[in-house]
Amino acid sequence: MKKTFEIAVFEGDGIGPEITAPTVGILKRMASASPDYELVFANAPAGAAHYAKTGESLPESSMQIARRADAILLSAMGLPDVRYPDGTEISPQIELRKALTLFAGVRPVTVKAGQRTPLALPEGKEIDFVLIRESTEGLFHTQGKGEVTENEARETMLITREISEKFFRFAFDLAAARKKAGRGKGRVTCVDKANVFRAFAFFRALFDAEAARRPDLKADHAYVDAAALWMVQKPWEFDVMVTENMFSDILSDLGAGLMGGLGLAPSADIGERHALFQPCHGSAPDIAGQGVANPFAMILSAAMMLDWLGVRHGVPAMVADGNRLRQAVEEVVARGKALTPDLGGKAGTEEAAAAVLDTLFVA
């Protein structure tokens, strides 16, 4: 008997709807071909364009859809010219992270043999690590609430034991799963600035306490500036990296750069009960409506969603389909024949997505 899962879909702004439609189409095709699961989709309006029309960036009705859904698929959000009265951009994705306590932001960085990358990788080297972002606290804690006077502006960084302990457990569990699957070394690296900030010394102490409970895995540390350097010099050495919200916001873009751009950078924000999946890139309003947006990060985020649902609900077919979808994108990118302009190709959004679908269902 098929298990049915409801997916809340936030189409987003700019290129968001253009990359969401083919992604949902692929998911529908995969689900229809499976005897084990079914997907139903619920549209949830939100974002900068919605705010411009209605004065609401994240309506309560959309929040209710997100809360009841089994997973959330969220596209690129925000428009540079649409802002709140305080000058900050519309960011429903951050509101969702906080409201649903999605503390673990998973950002995989993968470069397979044959894939184009700005780096000159040594012969035989591939990149396969995961950056995990604490997504609810850190320097984002006072988002929209910072103190601003005529002569000063202040933001507050928050690190709590409650969230950090859950966050580090998640990271070590992921490292163990990657090691079991043959994808990682069983190593977790804590990235911080504990030599300067007491908050990061606290963060590191909580990391070390969890590491002591996991003797089956390796644990080490790196200051954020050194981590940025090593991500360029020797990225193949990393397995799982964990860090604070702002640091990870920056390092995840560096990770995307290693892969060739944000168009290949998927992500997941995961909590104890809910999970949200979205591409790392922005809404790119300058190319919206032209049919040239890269759908791969959105499709890869959908692959992560299938994997998470399959593991959480005990549906091995979903885990297998998540892997198939990820591998299909990697194969298309490695072949280099259906790449969008941001990756040096000439394919449009629909052509790139069709190449993934053809790879999945090759005759």
Coordinates of C-alpha atoms in Angstrom, one line a residue:
M1 CA 0.0 0.0 0.0
K2 CA 1.3 3.4 -1.0
K3 CA 2.2 5.9 1.7
T4 CA 1.0 9.4 0.9
F5 CA 3.0 12.5 1.8
E6 CA 1.9 16.2 1.6
I7 CA 4.5 18.6 0.3
A8 CA 4.1 22.4 1.0
V9 CA 5.3 24.2 -2.0
F10 CA 6.5 27.8 -1.8
E11 CA 7.1 28.9 -5.4
G12 CA 9.1 32.0 -4.4
D13 CA 10.1 35.1 -6.3
G14 CA 11.9 35.9 -9.5
I15 CA 13.1 32.7 -11.1
G16 CA 11.4 30.7 -8.3
P17 CA 8.3 29.6 -10.1
E18 CA 10.4 28.7 -13.2
I19 CA 12.6 26.2 -11.4
T20 CA 9.8 25.0 -9.1
A21 CA 7.5 23.8 -11.9
P22 CA 9.9 21.3 -13.6
T23 CA 11.1 20.1 -10.2
V24 CA 7.5 19.3 -9.0
G25 CA 7.0 17.7 -12.4
I26 CA 9.9 15.4 -11.9
L27 CA 8.7 14.5 -8.4
K28 CA 5.2 13.7 -9.7
R29 CA 6.7 11.4 -12.4
M30 CA 8.9 9.6 -9.8
A31 CA 6.0 9.1 -7.4
S32 CA 3.6 7.9 -10.1
A33 CA 6.2 5.2 -11.1
S34 CA 6.6 4.0 -7.5
P35 CA 4.3 1.4 -5.9
D36 CA 5.5 2.6 -2.4
Y37 CA 4.7 6.3 -2.1
E38 CA 2.5 9.1 -3.4
L39 CA 3.1 12.8 -3.2
V40 CA 0.4 15.5 -3.0
F41 CA 1.4 19.2 -3.3
A42 CA -0.1 22.2 -1.5
N43 CA 0.7 25.7 -2.8
A44 CA 1.7 28.2 -0.1
P45 CA 1.8 31.8 -1.2
A46 CA 4.6 33.9 0.4
G47 CA 7.6 36.1 -0.5
A48 CA 8.5 39.5 -1.7
A49 CA 6.0 39.7 -4.6
H50 CA 3.2 38.5 -2.3
Y51 CA 4.3 41.2 0.2
A52 CA 4.2 43.9 -2.5
K53 CA 0.6 42.8 -3.4
T54 CA -0.9 42.1 0.1
G55 CA 1.4 43.6 2.8
E56 CA 2.1 40.0 4.1
S57 CA 5.3 38.2 3.4
L58 CA 4.3 34.9 5.1
P59 CA 0.5 34.7 5.6
E60 CA -0.8 32.6 8.5
S61 CA -2.6 30.3 6.1
S62 CA 0.7 29.5 4.4
M63 CA 2.3 28.9 7.8
Q64 CA -0.5 26.5 8.6
I65 CA 0.2 24.6 5.4
A66 CA 3.9 24.4 6.3
R67 CA 3.1 23.1 9.8
R68 CA 0.8 20.3 8.7
A69 CA 2.9 19.2 5.7
D70 CA 5.2 16.2 5.8
A71 CA 7.9 18.4 4.1
I72 CA 8.4 21.9 2.7
L73 CA 9.8 22.5 -0.8
L74 CA 10.7 26.2 -1.0
S75 CA 12.1 28.0 -4.0
A76 CA 14.2 31.2 -4.2
M77 CA 12.8 34.0 -2.1
G78 CA 13.2 37.8 -2.0
L79 CA 13.5 40.7 -4.4
P80 CA 16.2 43.4 -3.9
D81 CA 13.7 46.3 -4.5
V82 CA 11.0 45.0 -2.2
R83 CA 11.9 45.6 1.5
Y84 CA 10.4 46.0 4.9
P85 CA 10.1 49.6 6.2
D86 CA 13.4 49.1 8.2
G87 CA 15.3 48.4 5.0
T88 CA 15.8 44.6 5.4
E89 CA 14.8 42.2 2.6
I90 CA 11.8 39.9 2.7
S91 CA 13.0 36.5 3.9
P92 CA 10.1 34.1 4.7
Q93 CA 12.6 31.2 4.7
I94 CA 14.3 32.6 7.8
E95 CA 10.9 33.2 9.5
L96 CA 10.1 29.5 8.8
R97 CA 13.4 28.3 10.2
K98 CA 12.8 30.1 13.4
A99 CA 9.0 29.3 13.7
L100 CA 9.6 25.6 13.0
T101 CA 12.9 25.4 14.9
L102 CA 14.8 24.1 11.9
F103 CA 18.2 24.2 13.6
A104 CA 20.3 22.1 11.2
G105 CA 21.0 23.6 7.8
V106 CA 22.5 20.9 5.6
R107 CA 24.6 22.2 2.7
P108 CA 26.3 19.4 0.7
V109 CA 29.3 20.2 -1.4
T110 CA 30.1 17.6 -4.1
V111 CA 32.4 17.6 -7.1
K112 CA 32.6 14.4 -8.9
A113 CA 35.1 13.2 -11.5
G114 CA 34.6 15.0 -14.8
Q115 CA 32.6 17.8 -13.2
R116 CA 33.8 21.4 -14.0
T117 CA 35.1 23.3 -11.1
P118 CA 37.2 26.5 -10.6
L119 CA 39.8 24.4 -8.7
A120 CA 42.5 22.4 -10.3
L121 CA 41.9 19.2 -8.4
P122 CA 44.8 16.8 -8.0
E123 CA 44.4 13.6 -10.1
G124 CA 41.9 11.2 -8.5
K125 CA 40.6 13.7 -6.0
E126 CA 36.9 14.4 -5.6
I127 CA 35.0 16.7 -3.1
D128 CA 32.2 15.3 -1.0
F129 CA 31.6 17.0 2.3
V130 CA 28.6 18.6 4.2
L131 CA 28.5 21.9 5.8
I132 CA 25.9 22.0 8.6
R133 CA 24.6 25.5 9.5
E134 CA 23.0 26.3 12.9
S135 CA 20.0 28.0 11.3
T136 CA 18.0 29.6 14.2
E137 CA 20.4 31.5 16.4
G138 CA 23.9 32.9 16.1
L139 CA 24.3 36.4 14.6
F140 CA 20.9 36.0 12.9
H141 CA 19.2 36.0 16.3
T142 CA 18.2 39.7 16.2
Q143 CA 17.3 39.8 12.5
G144 CA 15.0 42.8 12.1
K145 CA 15.4 43.7 15.8
G146 CA 18.9 45.2 15.9
E147 CA 19.3 48.4 17.9
V148 CA 20.1 51.4 15.7
T149 CA 20.7 55.0 17.0
E150 CA 22.2 58.0 15.3
N151 CA 25.7 57.0 16.2
E152 CA 25.6 53.2 16.8
A153 CA 24.1 50.0 15.5
R154 CA 24.1 46.7 17.4
E155 CA 23.2 43.1 16.7
T156 CA 23.3 40.3 19.3
M157 CA 24.7 36.8 18.7
L158 CA 22.9 34.0 20.7
I159 CA 24.2 30.5 21.3
T160 CA 22.1 28.3 23.6
R161 CA 22.8 24.9 25.1
E162 CA 19.4 23.6 24.1
I163 CA 19.8 24.2 20.4
S164 CA 23.5 23.5 20.2
E165 CA 23.2 20.1 21.8
K166 CA 20.5 19.0 19.3
F167 CA 22.6 20.5 16.5
F168 CA 25.8 18.7 17.4
R169 CA 23.9 15.4 17.9
F170 CA 22.5 15.8 14.4
A171 CA 26.0 16.5 13.0
F172 CA 27.6 13.4 14.6
D173 CA 24.7 11.2 13.5
L174 CA 25.1 12.4 9.9
A175 CA 28.8 11.7 10.0
A176 CA 28.1 8.2 11.3
A177 CA 25.5 7.7 8.5
R178 CA 27.9 9.0 5.8
K179 CA 30.7 6.7 7.2
K180 CA 28.3 3.7 7.1
A181 CA 27.4 4.5 3.5
G182 CA 31.0 4.8 2.5
R183 CA 30.7 8.5 1.7
G184 CA 32.7 10.0 4.6
K185 CA 35.6 9.5 7.0
G186 CA 33.5 9.7 10.1
R187 CA 34.9 13.1 10.9
V188 CA 33.2 16.2 12.3
T189 CA 35.0 19.6 12.3
C190 CA 33.7 22.4 14.5
V191 CA 34.3 25.8 12.8
D192 CA 34.3 28.8 15.2
K193 CA 36.3 31.8 16.5
A194 CA 36.7 30.5 20.0
N195 CA 40.1 32.3 20.4
V196 CA 38.3 35.7 20.3
F197 CA 34.6 35.3 21.4
R198 CA 33.3 33.7 24.6
A199 CA 30.2 32.7 22.8
F200 CA 32.2 30.6 20.5
A201 CA 34.2 29.1 23.3
F202 CA 30.9 28.0 24.8
F203 CA 29.9 26.6 21.4
R204 CA 33.1 24.7 21.1
A205 CA 32.7 23.3 24.7
L206 CA 29.3 21.9 23.8
F207 CA 30.8 20.4 20.6
D208 CA 33.6 18.7 22.6
A209 CA 31.0 17.3 25.1
E210 CA 29.1 15.6 22.2
A211 CA 32.4 14.4 20.6
A212 CA 33.3 12.7 23.9
R213 CA 30.1 10.7 23.7
R214 CA 30.9 9.6 20.2
P215 CA 34.3 7.8 20.4
D216 CA 33.5 6.0 17.1
L217 CA 33.9 9.2 15.2
K218 CA 36.7 11.7 14.8
A219 CA 36.3 15.3 16.0
D220 CA 38.5 18.4 15.4
H221 CA 38.3 22.2 15.3
A222 CA 39.2 25.0 12.8
Y223 CA 39.0 28.7 13.2
V224 CA 36.7 30.1 10.5
D225 CA 39.4 32.0 8.6
A226 CA 41.6 28.9 8.4
A227 CA 38.6 26.8 7.4
A228 CA 37.9 29.2 4.5
L229 CA 41.5 28.7 3.4
W230 CA 41.5 24.9 3.6
M231 CA 38.2 24.7 1.7
V232 CA 40.1 26.1 -1.2
Q233 CA 43.5 24.4 -0.6
K234 CA 42.3 20.9 0.4
P235 CA 38.5 20.6 0.4
W236 CA 38.7 16.8 -0.1
E237 CA 39.9 16.5 3.5
F238 CA 36.6 17.6 5.0
D239 CA 33.7 15.3 5.9
V240 CA 31.1 17.1 8.1
M241 CA 31.6 20.7 9.1
V242 CA 29.5 22.5 11.8
T243 CA 29.3 26.1 12.5
E244 CA 27.3 29.2 13.6
N245 CA 24.6 30.8 11.4
M246 CA 26.5 33.7 9.9
F247 CA 29.8 31.9 9.4
S248 CA 28.0 29.1 7.6
D249 CA 26.0 31.6 5.5
I250 CA 29.3 32.8 4.1
L251 CA 31.1 29.4 3.9
S252 CA 28.2 27.7 2.1
D253 CA 28.6 30.2 -0.7
L254 CA 32.3 29.4 -0.9
G255 CA 31.3 25.7 -1.0
A256 CA 28.9 26.5 -3.9
G257 CA 31.8 28.2 -5.7
L258 CA 33.9 25.0 -5.4
M259 CA 31.1 23.3 -7.3
G260 CA 31.0 25.9 -10.0
G261 CA 28.2 28.1 -8.7
L262 CA 25.1 28.5 -6.6
G263 CA 23.1 26.7 -9.4
L264 CA 24.5 23.4 -8.1
A265 CA 24.0 24.2 -4.4
P266 CA 21.0 22.5 -2.7
S267 CA 20.1 22.7 1.0
A268 CA 17.9 21.4 3.8
D269 CA 16.8 23.0 7.1
I270 CA 15.9 20.2 9.4
G271 CA 14.4 20.2 12.9
E272 CA 13.0 17.5 15.2
R273 CA 9.5 17.5 13.5
H274 CA 9.8 19.6 10.3
A275 CA 12.2 20.0 7.4
L276 CA 12.5 22.5 4.6
F277 CA 14.3 22.0 1.3
Q278 CA 15.5 24.8 -1.0
P279 CA 18.3 25.9 -3.4
C280 CA 20.9 28.1 -1.8
H281 CA 20.8 30.7 -4.6
G282 CA 18.7 33.9 -4.8
S283 CA 15.7 34.8 -6.9
A284 CA 17.8 36.3 -9.8
P285 CA 15.2 38.8 -10.9
D286 CA 17.5 40.0 -13.7
I287 CA 16.9 36.8 -15.6
A288 CA 13.4 36.0 -14.5
G289 CA 11.0 35.1 -17.3
Q290 CA 13.8 34.4 -19.8
G291 CA 13.7 30.6 -19.4
V292 CA 17.4 30.3 -18.7
A293 CA 17.5 29.8 -14.9
N294 CA 19.4 26.8 -13.6
P295 CA 17.0 24.2 -12.0
F296 CA 19.7 21.8 -10.7
A297 CA 19.9 23.2 -7.2
M298 CA 16.2 23.0 -6.8
I299 CA 16.1 19.5 -8.2
L300 CA 18.9 18.4 -5.9
S301 CA 17.0 19.9 -2.9
A302 CA 14.1 17.8 -3.9
A303 CA 16.4 14.8 -3.9
M304 CA 17.4 15.6 -0.4
M305 CA 13.7 15.9 0.5
L306 CA 13.0 12.4 -0.8
D307 CA 15.9 11.0 1.2
W308 CA 14.8 12.7 4.4
L309 CA 11.2 11.5 4.0
G310 CA 12.3 8.0 3.3
V311 CA 14.5 7.7 6.3
R312 CA 12.1 9.4 8.6
H313 CA 9.1 7.3 7.6
G314 CA 10.8 4.0 6.8
V315 CA 10.2 4.0 3.0
P316 CA 13.4 2.7 1.4
A317 CA 12.0 3.4 -2.1
M318 CA 12.1 7.1 -1.3
V319 CA 15.7 6.9 -0.2
A320 CA 16.6 5.1 -3.3
D321 CA 14.7 7.6 -5.5
G322 CA 16.5 10.5 -3.7
N323 CA 19.8 8.9 -4.6
R324 CA 18.7 8.3 -8.2
L325 CA 17.6 11.9 -8.6
R326 CA 20.9 13.2 -7.2
Q327 CA 22.9 10.9 -9.4
A328 CA 20.9 11.9 -12.4
V329 CA 21.8 15.6 -11.9
E330 CA 25.4 14.7 -11.3
E331 CA 25.5 12.7 -14.5
V332 CA 23.9 15.5 -16.6
V333 CA 26.4 18.0 -15.2
A334 CA 29.3 15.7 -15.8
R335 CA 28.2 15.1 -19.4
G336 CA 28.1 18.9 -19.9
K337 CA 25.5 18.7 -22.7
A338 CA 22.5 20.3 -21.1
L339 CA 24.0 23.1 -19.0
T340 CA 22.4 26.5 -18.4
P341 CA 24.4 29.7 -19.1
D342 CA 25.6 30.1 -15.5
L343 CA 27.5 26.7 -16.0
G344 CA 28.9 27.7 -19.4
G345 CA 26.2 26.0 -21.5
K346 CA 23.3 27.2 -23.7
A347 CA 20.4 25.1 -22.4
G348 CA 17.3 26.6 -21.0
T349 CA 15.5 25.7 -17.8
E350 CA 13.2 23.2 -19.4
E351 CA 15.9 21.5 -21.4
A352 CA 18.1 21.1 -18.4
A353 CA 15.3 19.6 -16.3
A354 CA 14.3 17.3 -19.2
A355 CA 17.8 16.0 -19.4
V356 CA 17.5 14.9 -15.7
L357 CA 14.2 13.3 -16.4
D358 CA 15.5 11.4 -19.4
T359 CA 18.5 10.2 -17.3
L360 CA 16.1 8.9 -14.7
F361 CA 13.8 7.1 -17.1
V362 CA 16.2 6.1 -19.8
A363 CA 14.7 3.5 -22.1

